[in-house]
């Protein structure tokens, strides 16, 4: 009698012990499976994040497996958690959600637009300017003063007539964000598009990322999404600090994380 699918999947998962990494050929050999079968099942396990591919093409146990039943597991990395959080935030608010990190005074980011498309990946060529975006200001507000001054010295380019280009006004906007932990921009990068962002902090309390939601108008569409944005940013900060180690991908379970259909923005 042939082996069941459950048996084949179990044999693949059992090859990953104590942080081991394997190539597809090694997985097939250790699990005693044909290469084609190992490839099909390994790809499916990776789509469920039970396995992950490293930069050099090897496979390793994904976050759910590493944290399952391990009270002393290491906190997850930003790269592991960010796509899940951005995906869920976009689904909950029906807005474009972004997570960005500072990269040489620009913002490298991933994003999820409403709809079936997956979360984008960090791409070296895909960056946003920091000063006219909410995600950039949330990052700069908690960055060293020298970083802020470098951004100002480089020039606050006017992308639209609404872009803040005065250094004093820009510093005041960052000061407000430091007090409120919320950065808001209106039509500063694109006319007709506003943004709200909150910082994400790492284990040492330093800012490591920011999460942004794009909305059409601040007057009526900001408040309905702020609870979801706050929960996402704070939950990710706690996870990165090791205060929360979910065994399964992040899913918003707080009642405020769900935005009523009538209140959700459409842009």
Short mmCIF file of C-alpha atoms in Angstrom, two decimals:
data_model
loop_
_atom_site.label_atom_id
_atom_site.label_comp_id
_atom_site.label_asym_id
_atom_site.label_seq_id
_atom_site.Cartn_x
_atom_site.Cartn_y
_atom_site.Cartn_z
CA UNK A 1 0.00 0.00 0.00
CA UNK A 2 1.32 3.48 -0.90
CA UNK A 3 2.08 6.07 1.70
CA UNK A 4 -0.68 8.48 2.65
CA UNK A 5 -0.36 12.22 2.08
CA UNK A 6 -0.30 12.70 5.86
CA UNK A 7 2.62 10.30 6.15
CA UNK A 8 4.53 12.13 3.42
CA UNK A 9 3.94 15.56 4.97
CA UNK A 10 4.91 14.27 8.41
CA UNK A 11 8.13 12.80 7.06
CA UNK A 12 9.01 16.18 5.50
CA UNK A 13 8.31 18.14 8.69
CA UNK A 14 10.31 15.69 10.79
CA UNK A 15 13.44 16.46 8.77
CA UNK A 16 13.52 19.96 10.30
CA UNK A 17 14.97 19.62 13.78
CA UNK A 18 17.03 21.99 15.91
CA UNK A 19 17.00 24.78 13.37
CA UNK A 20 18.19 22.65 10.45
CA UNK A 21 17.98 23.85 6.85
CA UNK A 22 17.71 21.58 3.81
CA UNK A 23 17.72 21.78 0.06
CA UNK A 24 14.87 20.19 -1.86
CA UNK A 25 17.13 17.28 -2.78
CA UNK A 26 18.00 16.70 0.88
CA UNK A 27 14.34 16.84 1.89
CA UNK A 28 13.45 14.24 -0.73
CA UNK A 29 16.29 11.96 0.42
CA UNK A 30 15.59 12.30 4.16
CA UNK A 31 11.85 11.85 3.72
CA UNK A 32 12.32 9.04 1.20
CA UNK A 33 10.19 10.76 -1.42
CA UNK A 34 10.54 11.41 -5.15
CA UNK A 35 11.81 14.89 -5.97
CA UNK A 36 8.54 15.82 -7.69
CA UNK A 37 6.47 14.80 -4.65
CA UNK A 38 8.82 16.58 -2.25
CA UNK A 39 8.66 19.72 -4.39
CA UNK A 40 4.86 19.72 -4.52
CA UNK A 41 4.37 19.15 -0.79
CA UNK A 42 7.17 21.46 0.28
CA UNK A 43 5.74 24.27 -1.86
CA UNK A 44 2.34 23.77 -0.28
CA UNK A 45 3.80 23.79 3.23
CA UNK A 46 5.65 27.00 2.38
CA UNK A 47 2.42 28.62 1.15
CA UNK A 48 0.99 27.95 4.63
CA UNK A 49 4.17 29.41 6.19
CA UNK A 50 4.90 26.09 7.90
CA UNK A 51 8.16 26.13 5.94
CA UNK A 52 10.22 29.11 4.79
CA UNK A 53 12.73 29.57 1.99
CA UNK A 54 16.01 31.22 2.90
CA UNK A 55 17.84 33.68 0.65
CA UNK A 56 20.09 30.89 -0.64
CA UNK A 57 17.15 28.68 -1.62
CA UNK A 58 17.13 26.30 1.34
CA UNK A 59 14.08 25.41 3.40
CA UNK A 60 13.65 25.75 7.16
CA UNK A 61 10.83 25.46 9.68
CA UNK A 62 8.43 28.40 9.56
CA UNK A 63 7.43 30.56 12.50
CA UNK A 64 4.34 28.51 13.52
CA UNK A 65 6.44 25.35 13.84
CA UNK A 66 9.27 27.09 15.66
CA UNK A 67 6.98 28.63 18.26
CA UNK A 68 4.58 25.72 18.70
CA UNK A 69 4.95 24.44 22.24
CA UNK A 70 8.16 26.39 22.82
CA UNK A 71 7.72 28.79 25.72
CA UNK A 72 11.29 30.01 25.38
CA UNK A 73 11.18 30.55 21.62
CA UNK A 74 12.99 33.60 20.25
CA UNK A 75 10.82 36.55 19.24
CA UNK A 76 9.85 36.52 15.55
CA UNK A 77 11.62 38.83 13.14
CA UNK A 78 10.04 41.79 11.38
CA UNK A 79 10.41 40.02 8.02
CA UNK A 80 8.44 37.06 9.35
CA UNK A 81 5.54 38.98 10.84
CA UNK A 82 5.19 42.04 8.61
CA UNK A 83 3.40 40.36 5.64
CA UNK A 84 0.80 38.78 7.92
CA UNK A 85 0.05 42.04 9.72
CA UNK A 86 -0.17 44.10 6.52
CA UNK A 87 -2.41 41.50 4.88
CA UNK A 88 -4.81 41.39 7.82
CA UNK A 89 -4.88 45.17 8.26
CA UNK A 90 -5.79 45.73 4.63
CA UNK A 91 -8.52 43.09 4.82
CA UNK A 92 -9.95 44.58 8.02
CA UNK A 93 -10.02 48.18 6.80
CA UNK A 94 -10.32 47.69 3.03
CA UNK A 95 -7.54 50.26 2.61
CA UNK A 96 -4.07 50.06 1.12
CA UNK A 97 -1.78 49.07 3.99
CA UNK A 98 1.98 49.57 4.02
CA UNK A 99 4.82 48.69 6.35
CA UNK A 100 8.00 50.67 5.84
CA UNK A 101 11.55 50.83 7.18
CA UNK A 102 14.14 53.57 6.76
CA UNK A 103 16.74 52.83 4.11
CA UNK A 104 19.26 55.57 3.39
CA UNK A 105 16.76 58.36 4.16
CA UNK A 106 14.12 56.71 1.95
CA UNK A 107 11.35 54.32 2.98
CA UNK A 108 11.59 50.74 1.76
CA UNK A 109 8.17 49.14 2.06
CA UNK A 110 5.80 46.27 1.47
CA UNK A 111 2.14 46.88 0.76
CA UNK A 112 -1.20 45.17 0.38
CA UNK A 113 -3.97 46.69 -1.69
CA UNK A 114 -7.60 45.67 -1.19
CA UNK A 115 -8.43 42.63 -3.27
CA UNK A 116 -6.93 39.24 -4.08
CA UNK A 117 -3.37 40.36 -4.84
CA UNK A 118 -0.73 39.17 -2.35
CA UNK A 119 1.44 41.37 -0.17
CA UNK A 120 4.32 42.82 -2.15
CA UNK A 121 7.94 42.14 -1.24
CA UNK A 122 10.68 44.57 -0.23
CA UNK A 123 12.33 45.69 -3.47
CA UNK A 124 15.53 47.78 -3.61
CA UNK A 125 14.07 50.00 -6.32
CA UNK A 126 10.68 50.45 -4.62
CA UNK A 127 11.07 53.26 -2.10
CA UNK A 128 9.05 56.25 -0.94
CA UNK A 129 10.30 59.68 0.11
CA UNK A 130 10.18 60.03 3.88
CA UNK A 131 9.10 63.63 4.41
CA UNK A 132 5.74 63.71 2.52
CA UNK A 133 4.48 60.29 3.67
CA UNK A 134 2.84 59.30 6.94
CA UNK A 135 4.94 56.14 7.14
CA UNK A 136 8.11 58.18 6.69
CA UNK A 137 7.17 60.71 9.35
CA UNK A 138 6.28 57.99 11.84
CA UNK A 139 9.79 56.60 11.31
CA UNK A 140 11.58 59.97 11.44
CA UNK A 141 9.74 61.12 14.56
CA UNK A 142 11.47 58.40 16.57
CA UNK A 143 14.79 58.40 14.72
CA UNK A 144 17.94 60.20 15.89
CA UNK A 145 17.86 64.00 15.38
CA UNK A 146 20.83 63.68 13.02
CA UNK A 147 18.72 61.56 10.67
CA UNK A 148 15.97 64.17 10.62
CA UNK A 149 18.48 66.94 9.90
CA UNK A 150 19.96 64.93 7.03
CA UNK A 151 16.51 64.62 5.47
CA UNK A 152 15.97 68.37 5.83
CA UNK A 153 19.42 69.22 4.45
CA UNK A 154 18.76 67.05 1.42
CA UNK A 155 15.72 69.20 0.69
CA UNK A 156 11.99 68.85 1.37
CA UNK A 157 10.90 68.46 -2.22
CA UNK A 158 7.36 69.68 -3.01
CA UNK A 159 5.57 66.74 -4.60
CA UNK A 160 2.23 68.57 -4.56
CA UNK A 161 1.12 72.09 -3.54
CA UNK A 162 0.24 70.56 -0.14
CA UNK A 163 3.68 69.14 0.68
CA UNK A 164 5.25 70.58 3.82
CA UNK A 165 8.54 72.11 2.67
CA UNK A 166 9.31 74.42 5.60
CA UNK A 167 11.89 72.86 7.95
CA UNK A 168 10.22 74.45 10.99
CA UNK A 169 6.78 73.14 10.06
CA UNK A 170 8.27 69.73 9.36
CA UNK A 171 9.99 69.61 12.75
CA UNK A 172 6.74 70.63 14.44
CA UNK A 173 4.88 67.84 12.65
CA UNK A 174 7.43 65.31 13.90
CA UNK A 175 7.12 66.70 17.44
CA UNK A 176 3.35 66.14 17.33
CA UNK A 177 3.90 62.58 16.13
CA UNK A 178 6.30 61.91 19.01
CA UNK A 179 3.59 63.00 21.44
CA UNK A 180 0.66 61.19 19.82
CA UNK A 181 2.42 58.25 18.12
CA UNK A 182 0.35 59.06 15.04
CA UNK A 183 1.61 60.65 11.81
CA UNK A 184 -0.94 62.11 9.43
CA UNK A 185 -0.43 63.57 5.96
CA UNK A 186 -2.96 65.13 3.60
CA UNK A 187 -2.33 65.14 -0.14
CA UNK A 188 1.43 65.64 0.32
CA UNK A 189 2.71 62.92 -1.99
CA UNK A 190 -0.35 62.50 -4.21
CA UNK A 191 -3.28 64.87 -4.52
CA UNK A 192 -6.41 63.12 -3.29
CA UNK A 193 -4.60 60.61 -1.06
CA UNK A 194 -4.06 61.05 2.68
CA UNK A 195 -2.26 58.76 5.09
CA UNK A 196 -2.11 57.80 8.73
CA UNK A 197 0.77 55.84 10.25
CA UNK A 198 2.01 54.56 13.60
CA UNK A 199 5.50 53.42 14.64
CA UNK A 200 6.55 49.85 15.43
CA UNK A 201 9.18 49.38 18.12
CA UNK A 202 11.74 46.61 18.54
CA UNK A 203 13.03 44.79 21.64
CA UNK A 204 15.20 47.70 22.77
CA UNK A 205 12.47 50.30 22.33
CA UNK A 206 13.93 51.69 19.11
CA UNK A 207 11.73 52.32 16.11
CA UNK A 208 12.15 49.52 13.55
CA UNK A 209 9.23 50.13 11.20
CA UNK A 210 5.98 52.00 10.72
CA UNK A 211 2.56 50.90 9.47
CA UNK A 212 0.50 53.18 7.25
CA UNK A 213 -3.05 53.18 5.91
CA UNK A 214 -3.96 55.21 2.82
CA UNK A 215 -7.32 56.97 2.92
CA UNK A 216 -9.05 59.50 0.74
CA UNK A 217 -10.08 62.03 3.36
CA UNK A 218 -9.08 62.74 6.95
CA UNK A 219 -12.35 64.30 8.07
CA UNK A 220 -14.60 61.25 7.75
CA UNK A 221 -12.32 58.27 7.08
CA UNK A 222 -9.54 58.62 9.65
CA UNK A 223 -11.34 57.66 12.86
CA UNK A 224 -12.99 54.45 11.52
CA UNK A 225 -9.57 52.91 10.77
CA UNK A 226 -7.49 54.23 13.66
CA UNK A 227 -8.41 51.45 16.08
CA UNK A 228 -7.32 48.78 13.60
CA UNK A 229 -4.08 50.63 12.84
CA UNK A 230 -3.31 51.02 16.54
CA UNK A 231 -3.93 47.35 17.29
CA UNK A 232 -1.75 46.25 14.38
CA UNK A 233 1.19 48.49 15.33
CA UNK A 234 1.05 47.69 19.04
CA UNK A 235 0.59 43.96 18.50
CA UNK A 236 3.56 43.80 16.15
CA UNK A 237 5.67 45.80 18.63
CA UNK A 238 4.80 43.35 21.41
CA UNK A 239 5.60 40.35 19.24
CA UNK A 240 8.97 41.76 18.22
CA UNK A 241 9.74 42.48 21.87
CA UNK A 242 8.99 38.85 22.78
CA UNK A 243 5.87 39.68 24.78
CA UNK A 244 3.60 37.73 22.45
CA UNK A 245 4.57 34.59 20.57
CA UNK A 246 1.57 33.30 18.63
CA UNK A 247 1.82 29.76 17.33
CA UNK A 248 -0.22 30.69 14.26
CA UNK A 249 -0.09 33.61 11.81
CA UNK A 250 -1.34 36.91 13.24
CA UNK A 251 -5.08 37.33 12.94
CA UNK A 252 -6.98 40.32 14.32
CA UNK A 253 -9.31 39.07 17.05
CA UNK A 254 -9.98 42.32 18.89
CA UNK A 255 -13.53 43.52 18.09
CA UNK A 256 -12.19 46.95 17.13
CA UNK A 257 -10.03 45.41 14.44
CA UNK A 258 -13.11 44.85 12.29
CA UNK A 259 -14.36 47.99 10.61
CA UNK A 260 -18.11 48.20 9.88
CA UNK A 261 -18.96 48.01 6.19
CA UNK A 262 -20.71 51.37 6.30
CA UNK A 263 -17.71 53.10 7.87
CA UNK A 264 -14.86 51.60 5.90
CA UNK A 265 -13.10 53.76 3.29
CA UNK A 266 -13.23 52.61 -0.29
CA UNK A 267 -9.97 54.12 -1.50
#
